[in-house]
mmCIF file of N, CA and C in Angstrom:
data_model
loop_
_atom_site.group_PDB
_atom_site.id
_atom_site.type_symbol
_atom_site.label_atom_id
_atom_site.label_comp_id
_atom_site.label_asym_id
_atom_site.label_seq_id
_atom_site.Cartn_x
_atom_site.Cartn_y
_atom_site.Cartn_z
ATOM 1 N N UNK A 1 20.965 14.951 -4.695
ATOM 2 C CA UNK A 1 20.450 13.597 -4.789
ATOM 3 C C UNK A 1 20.749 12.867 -3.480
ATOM 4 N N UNK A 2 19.822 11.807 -3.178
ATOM 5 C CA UNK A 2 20.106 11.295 -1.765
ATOM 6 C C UNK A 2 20.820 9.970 -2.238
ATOM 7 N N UNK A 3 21.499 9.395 -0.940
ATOM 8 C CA UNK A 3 22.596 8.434 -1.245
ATOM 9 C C UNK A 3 21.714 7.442 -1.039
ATOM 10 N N UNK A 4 21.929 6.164 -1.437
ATOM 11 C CA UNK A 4 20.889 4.694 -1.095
ATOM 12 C C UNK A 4 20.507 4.531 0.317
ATOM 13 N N UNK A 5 21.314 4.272 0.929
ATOM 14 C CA UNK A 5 20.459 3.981 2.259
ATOM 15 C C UNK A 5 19.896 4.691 2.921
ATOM 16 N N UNK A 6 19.982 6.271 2.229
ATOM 17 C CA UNK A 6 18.620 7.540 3.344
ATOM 18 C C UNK A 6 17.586 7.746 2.287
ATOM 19 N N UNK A 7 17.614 7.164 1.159
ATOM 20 C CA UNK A 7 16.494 6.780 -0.001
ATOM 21 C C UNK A 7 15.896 5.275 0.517
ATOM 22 N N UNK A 8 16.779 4.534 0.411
ATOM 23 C CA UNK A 8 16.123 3.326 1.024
ATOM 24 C C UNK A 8 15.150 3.665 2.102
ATOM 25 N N UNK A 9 15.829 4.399 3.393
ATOM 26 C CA UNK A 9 15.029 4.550 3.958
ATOM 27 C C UNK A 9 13.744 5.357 4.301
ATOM 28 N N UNK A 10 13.718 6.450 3.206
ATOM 29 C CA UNK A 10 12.729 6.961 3.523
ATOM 30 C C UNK A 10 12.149 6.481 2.452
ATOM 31 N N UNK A 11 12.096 5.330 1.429
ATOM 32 C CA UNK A 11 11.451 4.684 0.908
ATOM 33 C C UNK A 11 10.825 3.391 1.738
ATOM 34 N N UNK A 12 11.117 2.976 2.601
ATOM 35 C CA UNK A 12 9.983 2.194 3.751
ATOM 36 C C UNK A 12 9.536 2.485 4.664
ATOM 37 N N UNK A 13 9.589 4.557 5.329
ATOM 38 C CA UNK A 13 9.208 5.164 5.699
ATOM 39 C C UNK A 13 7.512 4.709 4.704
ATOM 40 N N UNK A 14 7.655 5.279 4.006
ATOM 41 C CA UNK A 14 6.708 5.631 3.336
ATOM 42 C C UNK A 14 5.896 4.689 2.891
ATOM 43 N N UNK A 15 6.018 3.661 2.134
ATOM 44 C CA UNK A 15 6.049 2.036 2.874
ATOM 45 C C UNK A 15 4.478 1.825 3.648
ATOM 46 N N UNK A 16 5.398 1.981 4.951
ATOM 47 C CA UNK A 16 5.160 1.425 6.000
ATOM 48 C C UNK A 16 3.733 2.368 5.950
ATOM 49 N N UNK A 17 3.642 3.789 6.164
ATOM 50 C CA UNK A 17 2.465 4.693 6.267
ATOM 51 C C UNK A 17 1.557 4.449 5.355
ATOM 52 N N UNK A 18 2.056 4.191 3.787
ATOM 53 C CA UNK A 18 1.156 3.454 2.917
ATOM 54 C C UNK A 18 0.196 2.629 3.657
ATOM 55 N N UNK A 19 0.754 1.480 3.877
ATOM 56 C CA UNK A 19 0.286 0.119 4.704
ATOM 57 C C UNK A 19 -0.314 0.351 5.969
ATOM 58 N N UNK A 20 -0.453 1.351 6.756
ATOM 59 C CA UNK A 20 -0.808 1.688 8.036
ATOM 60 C C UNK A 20 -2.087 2.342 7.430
ATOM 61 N N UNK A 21 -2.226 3.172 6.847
ATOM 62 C CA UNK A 21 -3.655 3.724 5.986
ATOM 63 C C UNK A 21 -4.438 2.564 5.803
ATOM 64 N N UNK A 22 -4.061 2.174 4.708
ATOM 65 C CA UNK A 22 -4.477 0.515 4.241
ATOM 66 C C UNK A 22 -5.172 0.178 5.405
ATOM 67 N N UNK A 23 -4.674 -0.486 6.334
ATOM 68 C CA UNK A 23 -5.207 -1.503 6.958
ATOM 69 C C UNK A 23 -5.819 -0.943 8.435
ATOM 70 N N UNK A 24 -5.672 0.817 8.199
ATOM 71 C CA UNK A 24 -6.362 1.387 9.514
ATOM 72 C C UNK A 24 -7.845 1.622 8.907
ATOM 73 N N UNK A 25 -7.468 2.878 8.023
ATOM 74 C CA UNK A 25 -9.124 3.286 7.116
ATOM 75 C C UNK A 25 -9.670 2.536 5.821
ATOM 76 N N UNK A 26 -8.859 1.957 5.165
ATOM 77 C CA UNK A 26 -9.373 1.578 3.856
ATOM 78 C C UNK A 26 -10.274 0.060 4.074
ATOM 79 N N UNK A 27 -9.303 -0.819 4.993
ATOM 80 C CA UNK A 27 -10.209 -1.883 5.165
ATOM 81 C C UNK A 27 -11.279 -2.144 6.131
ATOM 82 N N UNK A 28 -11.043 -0.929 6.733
ATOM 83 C CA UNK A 28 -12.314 -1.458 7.946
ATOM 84 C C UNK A 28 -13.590 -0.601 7.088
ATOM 85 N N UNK A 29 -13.179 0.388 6.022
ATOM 86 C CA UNK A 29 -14.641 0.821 5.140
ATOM 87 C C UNK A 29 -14.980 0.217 4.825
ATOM 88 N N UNK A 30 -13.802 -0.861 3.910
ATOM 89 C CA UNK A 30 -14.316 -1.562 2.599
ATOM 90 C C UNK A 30 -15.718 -3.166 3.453
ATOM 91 N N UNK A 31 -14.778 -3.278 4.868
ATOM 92 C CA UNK A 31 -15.896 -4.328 5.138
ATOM 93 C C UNK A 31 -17.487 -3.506 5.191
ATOM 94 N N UNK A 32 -17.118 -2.315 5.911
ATOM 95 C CA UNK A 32 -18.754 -1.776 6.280
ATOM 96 C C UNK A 32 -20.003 -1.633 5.113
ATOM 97 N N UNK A 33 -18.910 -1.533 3.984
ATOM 98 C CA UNK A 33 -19.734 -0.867 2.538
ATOM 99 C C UNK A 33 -20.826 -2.677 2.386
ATOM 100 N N UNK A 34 -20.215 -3.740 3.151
ATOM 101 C CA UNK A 34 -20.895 -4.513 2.641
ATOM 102 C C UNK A 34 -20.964 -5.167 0.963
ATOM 103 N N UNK A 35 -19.993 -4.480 0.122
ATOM 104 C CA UNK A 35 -20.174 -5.225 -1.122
ATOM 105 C C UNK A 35 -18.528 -6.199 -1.233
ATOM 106 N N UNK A 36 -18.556 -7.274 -1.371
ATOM 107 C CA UNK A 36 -17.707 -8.083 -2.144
ATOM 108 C C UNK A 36 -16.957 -7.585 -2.713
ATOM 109 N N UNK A 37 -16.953 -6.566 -3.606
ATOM 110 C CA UNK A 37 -16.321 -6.036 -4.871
ATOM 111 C C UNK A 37 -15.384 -5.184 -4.274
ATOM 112 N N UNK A 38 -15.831 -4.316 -3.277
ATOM 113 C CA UNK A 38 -14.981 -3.059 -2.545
ATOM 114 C C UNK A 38 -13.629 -4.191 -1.706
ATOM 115 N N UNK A 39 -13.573 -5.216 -1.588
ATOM 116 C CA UNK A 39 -12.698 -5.910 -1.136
ATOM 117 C C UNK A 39 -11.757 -6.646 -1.369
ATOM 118 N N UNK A 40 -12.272 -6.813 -3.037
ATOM 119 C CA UNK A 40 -11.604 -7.121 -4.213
ATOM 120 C C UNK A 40 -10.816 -5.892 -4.682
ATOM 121 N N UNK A 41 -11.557 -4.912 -4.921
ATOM 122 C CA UNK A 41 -10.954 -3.725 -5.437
ATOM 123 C C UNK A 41 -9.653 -3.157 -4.905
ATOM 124 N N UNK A 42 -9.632 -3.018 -3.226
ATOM 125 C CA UNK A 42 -8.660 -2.890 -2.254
ATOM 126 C C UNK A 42 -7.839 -3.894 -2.791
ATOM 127 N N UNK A 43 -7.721 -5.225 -2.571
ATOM 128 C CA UNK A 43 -6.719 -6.474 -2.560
ATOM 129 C C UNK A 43 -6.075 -5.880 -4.168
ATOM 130 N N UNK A 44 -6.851 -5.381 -5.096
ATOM 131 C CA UNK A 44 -6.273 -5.482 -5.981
ATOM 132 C C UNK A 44 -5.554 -4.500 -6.393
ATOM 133 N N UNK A 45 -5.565 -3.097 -5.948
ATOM 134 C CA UNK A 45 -4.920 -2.176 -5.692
ATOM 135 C C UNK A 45 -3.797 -2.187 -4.608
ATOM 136 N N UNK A 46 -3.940 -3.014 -3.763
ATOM 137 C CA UNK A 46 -2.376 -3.125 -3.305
ATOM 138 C C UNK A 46 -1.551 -4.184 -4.313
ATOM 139 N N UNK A 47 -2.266 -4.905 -4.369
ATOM 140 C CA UNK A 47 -1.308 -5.715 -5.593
ATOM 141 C C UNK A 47 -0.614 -5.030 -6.570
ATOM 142 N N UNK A 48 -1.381 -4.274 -7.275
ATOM 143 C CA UNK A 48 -0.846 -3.478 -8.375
ATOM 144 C C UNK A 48 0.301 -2.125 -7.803
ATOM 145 N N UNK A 49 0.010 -1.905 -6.428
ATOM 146 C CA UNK A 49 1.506 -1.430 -6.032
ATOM 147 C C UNK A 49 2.450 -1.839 -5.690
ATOM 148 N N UNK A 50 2.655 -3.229 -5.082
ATOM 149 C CA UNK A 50 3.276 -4.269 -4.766
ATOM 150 C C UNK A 50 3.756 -4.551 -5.883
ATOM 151 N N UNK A 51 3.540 -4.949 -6.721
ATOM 152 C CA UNK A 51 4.149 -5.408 -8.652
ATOM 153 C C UNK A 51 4.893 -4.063 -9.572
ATOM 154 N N UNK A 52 4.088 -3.382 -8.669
ATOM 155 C CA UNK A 52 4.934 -1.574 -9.024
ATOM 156 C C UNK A 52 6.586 -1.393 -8.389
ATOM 157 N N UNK A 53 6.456 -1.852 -6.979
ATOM 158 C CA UNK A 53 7.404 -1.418 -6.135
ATOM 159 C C UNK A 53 8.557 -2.716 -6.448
ATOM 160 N N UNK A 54 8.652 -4.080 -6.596
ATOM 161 C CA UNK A 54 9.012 -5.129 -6.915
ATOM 162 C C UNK A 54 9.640 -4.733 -8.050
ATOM 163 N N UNK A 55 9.115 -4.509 -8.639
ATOM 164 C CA UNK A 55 9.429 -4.544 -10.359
ATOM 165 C C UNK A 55 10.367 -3.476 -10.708
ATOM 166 N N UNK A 56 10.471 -2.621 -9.556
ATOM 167 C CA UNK A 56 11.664 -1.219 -9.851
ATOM 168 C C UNK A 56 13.244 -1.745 -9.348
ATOM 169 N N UNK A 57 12.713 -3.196 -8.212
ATOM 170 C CA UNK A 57 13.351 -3.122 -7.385
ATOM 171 C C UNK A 57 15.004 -3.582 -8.077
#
């Protein structure tokens, strides 16, 4: 088992690459697709991991 702070950290390792995806490929599609909804959908799927990750915390 890993001790807290090399869990911690490779828990905002991971984080961080999450969020780097996100905002490299996911949002520059979601503008191209042109629909409203694909932008909603994104916002609302990070939310729902954000309320995931919070909520363990």
């Amino acid at each position: 088992m890993l001790d807290p702070p090399r869990l911690g950290t490779l828990l905002a390792l991971s984080a961080g690459a999450l969020i780097y995806v996100g905002a490299t490929h996911l949002l520059p599609r979601a503008e191209q697709e042109g629909r409203p909804f694909s932008l909603l959908a994104l916002a609302g799927g990070v939310l729902v991991a954000v309320i995931i990750v919070v909520s363990k915390g």
